[in-house]
XYZ file of C-alpha atoms in Angstrom:
288
model
C 71.379 55.652 152.515
C 73.667 54.364 149.784
C 70.837 54.648 147.287
C 70.278 58.270 148.314
C 73.932 59.161 147.800
C 73.955 57.457 144.383
C 70.843 59.370 143.359
C 72.439 62.611 144.480
C 75.542 61.971 142.398
C 73.430 61.046 139.400
C 71.393 64.265 139.668
C 74.554 66.377 139.997
C 76.105 64.672 136.977
C 72.934 65.233 134.931
C 72.813 68.914 135.841
C 76.511 69.295 135.097
C 76.236 67.647 131.692
C 73.218 69.760 130.756
C 74.838 73.079 131.682
C 75.307 75.271 128.595
C 78.854 75.876 127.296
C 80.539 77.735 124.456
C 80.315 74.574 122.357
C 76.524 74.811 122.493
C 76.379 78.205 120.753
C 75.403 77.766 117.060
C 78.235 78.455 114.635
C 76.072 80.925 112.706
C 75.576 83.000 115.881
C 79.312 83.002 116.617
C 80.054 84.019 113.017
C 77.605 86.925 113.346
C 79.421 88.098 116.467
C 82.782 87.727 114.706
C 81.603 90.192 112.049
C 82.133 92.961 114.634
C 85.762 91.933 115.258
C 88.883 92.475 113.180
C 90.676 89.493 111.531
C 93.502 89.080 114.094
C 90.915 88.892 116.890
C 88.876 86.335 114.955
C 91.925 84.140 114.436
C 92.759 84.218 118.149
C 89.220 83.253 119.183
C 89.216 80.421 116.628
C 91.690 78.617 118.899
C 89.166 78.324 121.763
C 87.171 75.321 120.557
C 85.755 73.460 117.567
C 82.636 75.636 117.319
C 84.628 78.872 117.218
C 87.043 77.349 114.718
C 84.189 76.399 112.420
C 82.503 79.784 112.822
C 85.748 81.564 111.956
C 85.766 79.992 108.488
C 82.324 81.156 107.310
C 82.387 82.707 103.833
C 79.800 85.378 104.713
C 82.033 86.482 107.604
C 85.221 86.950 105.569
C 83.418 88.555 102.650
C 82.658 91.498 104.971
C 86.387 91.844 105.706
C 87.521 91.798 102.082
C 87.701 94.959 99.938
C 84.778 95.496 97.578
C 86.876 94.611 94.509
C 88.410 91.438 95.943
C 87.467 89.402 92.853
C 89.570 91.719 90.697
C 92.455 91.425 93.196
C 92.309 87.620 93.149
C 92.504 87.542 89.356
C 95.058 90.364 89.016
C 97.315 89.661 91.981
C 96.895 85.942 92.746
C 96.156 84.886 89.153
C 93.417 82.620 90.487
C 89.668 82.181 90.108
C 87.724 83.630 93.094
C 85.305 80.663 92.895
C 88.079 78.166 93.651
C 89.089 79.713 96.991
C 87.240 80.224 100.252
C 86.879 83.826 101.400
C 89.170 83.105 104.355
C 91.841 81.728 102.001
C 91.519 84.825 99.831
C 91.976 87.111 102.834
C 94.968 85.138 104.107
C 96.733 85.109 100.731
C 96.046 88.760 99.927
C 97.359 89.748 103.371
C 100.824 88.605 102.274
C 102.909 90.866 99.991
C 102.203 89.599 96.471
C 104.345 90.617 93.534
C 102.740 91.478 90.214
C 103.823 93.451 87.140
C 107.415 92.506 88.099
C 108.311 95.465 90.317
C 105.104 96.074 92.285
C 103.841 94.445 95.478
C 100.343 94.640 96.918
C 98.852 93.386 100.184
C 95.890 93.895 102.496
C 96.448 95.475 105.885
C 95.807 92.494 108.188
C 93.679 94.453 110.638
C 91.528 96.584 108.336
C 91.593 94.745 105.005
C 92.598 97.972 103.230
C 94.726 97.775 100.075
C 98.396 98.842 100.353
C 100.975 98.963 97.579
C 104.727 99.317 97.050
C 106.287 100.178 93.661
C 109.999 99.491 93.233
C 112.486 102.053 91.921
C 113.245 99.486 89.199
C 109.903 100.276 87.557
C 110.638 104.024 87.408
C 112.339 105.992 84.661
C 115.366 107.496 86.391
C 117.592 109.885 84.454
C 121.040 108.341 83.944
C 120.166 105.090 85.750
C 122.201 102.967 83.285
C 125.372 105.051 83.693
C 127.515 103.532 86.456
C 129.309 106.861 86.915
C 126.114 108.197 88.488
C 123.875 105.340 89.647
C 124.219 101.823 91.065
C 121.776 99.115 92.112
C 122.612 98.120 95.697
C 121.446 94.871 97.301
C 119.894 95.419 100.741
C 117.611 93.674 103.217
C 116.049 97.054 104.046
C 113.868 97.017 100.936
C 110.835 94.869 100.118
C 112.494 94.392 96.713
C 115.948 93.588 98.149
C 117.667 96.337 96.163
C 117.620 100.126 95.861
C 118.859 102.662 93.316
C 121.830 104.573 94.724
C 122.892 107.950 93.319
C 126.584 108.758 93.690
C 126.533 112.224 92.142
C 124.644 114.116 89.450
C 123.577 117.577 88.346
C 120.090 116.444 87.303
C 117.998 114.049 89.402
C 114.622 112.903 88.090
C 112.571 109.755 88.765
C 109.192 109.216 87.081
C 106.736 106.348 87.433
C 103.178 105.396 86.611
C 100.632 102.772 87.585
C 97.162 101.718 86.436
C 95.040 99.790 88.921
C 91.462 99.255 90.090
C 91.584 100.551 93.661
C 88.696 100.031 96.092
C 86.735 103.175 96.909
C 88.508 105.472 99.330
C 91.210 108.097 99.700
C 94.866 107.140 99.295
C 98.202 108.779 100.100
C 101.346 108.425 98.002
C 104.867 108.548 99.449
C 108.437 108.293 98.162
C 110.659 106.155 100.419
C 114.150 107.677 100.339
C 117.340 107.643 102.351
C 120.390 109.893 102.379
C 123.450 107.673 102.726
C 124.381 104.095 101.886
C 123.573 101.581 104.625
C 125.443 98.322 105.225
C 126.261 95.932 108.047
C 129.559 95.496 109.823
C 129.947 92.797 112.467
C 126.144 92.495 112.508
C 125.639 96.189 113.199
C 123.967 98.650 110.815
C 126.149 101.523 109.658
C 125.431 104.232 107.084
C 128.088 105.813 104.894
C 127.306 109.523 104.467
C 130.477 110.523 102.594
C 128.711 111.167 99.272
C 125.663 112.933 100.751
C 125.585 116.543 99.552
C 123.456 119.121 97.768
C 120.015 118.167 99.112
C 119.849 121.092 101.532
C 120.538 123.696 98.846
C 117.261 123.495 96.911
C 114.078 121.490 97.646
C 113.057 118.355 95.779
C 109.769 118.688 93.905
C 107.305 115.789 94.216
C 104.282 115.502 91.919
C 101.228 113.294 91.558
C 98.458 113.253 88.931
C 95.614 110.865 88.098
C 93.685 110.050 84.943
C 90.571 111.780 86.315
C 92.297 115.127 86.815
C 93.473 115.016 90.424
C 96.852 116.652 91.085
C 99.176 117.232 94.012
C 102.546 118.948 94.353
C 104.865 119.164 97.357
C 108.403 120.423 97.892
C 110.974 119.933 100.626
C 114.694 119.549 101.182
C 115.705 115.979 101.963
C 116.614 115.408 105.609
C 117.582 112.936 108.349
C 120.693 111.308 106.784
C 121.122 107.636 107.604
C 117.409 106.881 108.020
C 114.601 105.918 105.673
C 112.041 108.696 105.367
C 108.586 108.666 103.779
C 108.047 111.896 101.823
C 104.328 112.565 101.393
C 103.585 113.604 97.802
C 99.813 113.989 98.032
C 96.428 112.249 98.199
C 93.948 111.024 95.608
C 90.372 109.751 95.880
C 88.762 106.744 94.179
C 84.983 106.860 93.803
C 84.382 103.940 91.428
C 86.150 100.654 92.163
C 85.034 99.215 88.810
C 87.217 101.662 86.881
C 91.003 101.699 86.587
C 92.800 104.730 87.983
C 95.989 105.723 86.187
C 98.513 107.451 88.433
C 101.667 109.306 87.448
C 104.212 110.346 90.070
C 107.643 111.922 90.069
C 110.431 113.461 92.110
C 112.976 115.875 90.686
C 115.773 118.218 91.638
C 117.003 119.627 88.351
C 118.729 122.831 89.478
C 122.070 122.529 87.667
C 123.815 125.194 89.755
C 125.037 122.486 92.137
C 125.627 118.727 92.259
C 123.873 116.348 94.638
C 124.596 112.785 95.658
C 124.411 110.034 98.253
C 120.696 109.271 97.726
C 118.943 105.880 97.897
C 115.589 105.527 96.114
C 113.726 102.463 97.329
C 110.095 102.690 96.281
C 106.838 104.578 96.081
C 104.204 103.571 98.640
C 100.433 103.926 98.340
C 98.452 103.573 101.575
C 94.910 104.454 102.690
C 95.048 108.061 103.879
C 93.836 107.142 107.371
C 97.185 105.357 107.866
C 99.197 108.591 107.695
C 99.453 108.981 111.460
C 100.538 105.364 111.817
C 103.179 105.815 109.118
C 104.689 108.839 110.870
C 105.806 106.485 113.623
C 107.367 104.082 111.115
C 109.277 106.356 108.752
C 112.580 104.843 109.861
C 111.487 101.237 109.363
C 110.801 99.048 106.357
C 107.392 100.114 105.101
């Protein structure tokens, strides 16, 4: 009887040890499945076991998540050789805001791998910016660049910028990130001084965009929502060839000298894939 019980236990143990598990799935098969998931999901599943962790590092997997011109981005933004980094390392590093050309930051959207960009007001030509009677640079945690250009008062407001970059194929939207009022913190609470805000409801601000291949966009509106950051949509542009640089010029101006205007913060110009516009509408009052 004892022998029969021992044999039974042995058979059960053998069957149990031979039962398939997630560890038995080939890494290449798991990697192929991961290709249908977005990067945050892949990183979560990589925590399950050793097989999933190994599969989540496959170069062929992460190459499908990277933009088509990732080699250019690695050289331009990371100042590295693409051959010296794994594709997963490239994705992880490009997903962080990287500064280049001094006053520009670029990053990949962590979920989609799409290229996003922020261009500081410091890189723009702003009329009268060096005259402290009109403009000041204000330190703030509400900007990716930790400072914004603040207009006290002027008759003529004009900010012009340009950028040349090899964007991946796609359609992009350009925004100015502006705020009426000067924000600060008191006893840990955000407050916004609106005393100098005036003149922006009299005549609209004119926003313009043009590209080196002839695309143009113009929009006009009065500035609104004092005390909050607002993204003002200038227009869209399309990139068909990711092997060619696209030169972009953009501007905002309110040059009607019949009245003064003041109390304006200029933070940056943002360039996002156009499919993000709905998402951005929900975030216009946050750091973008």
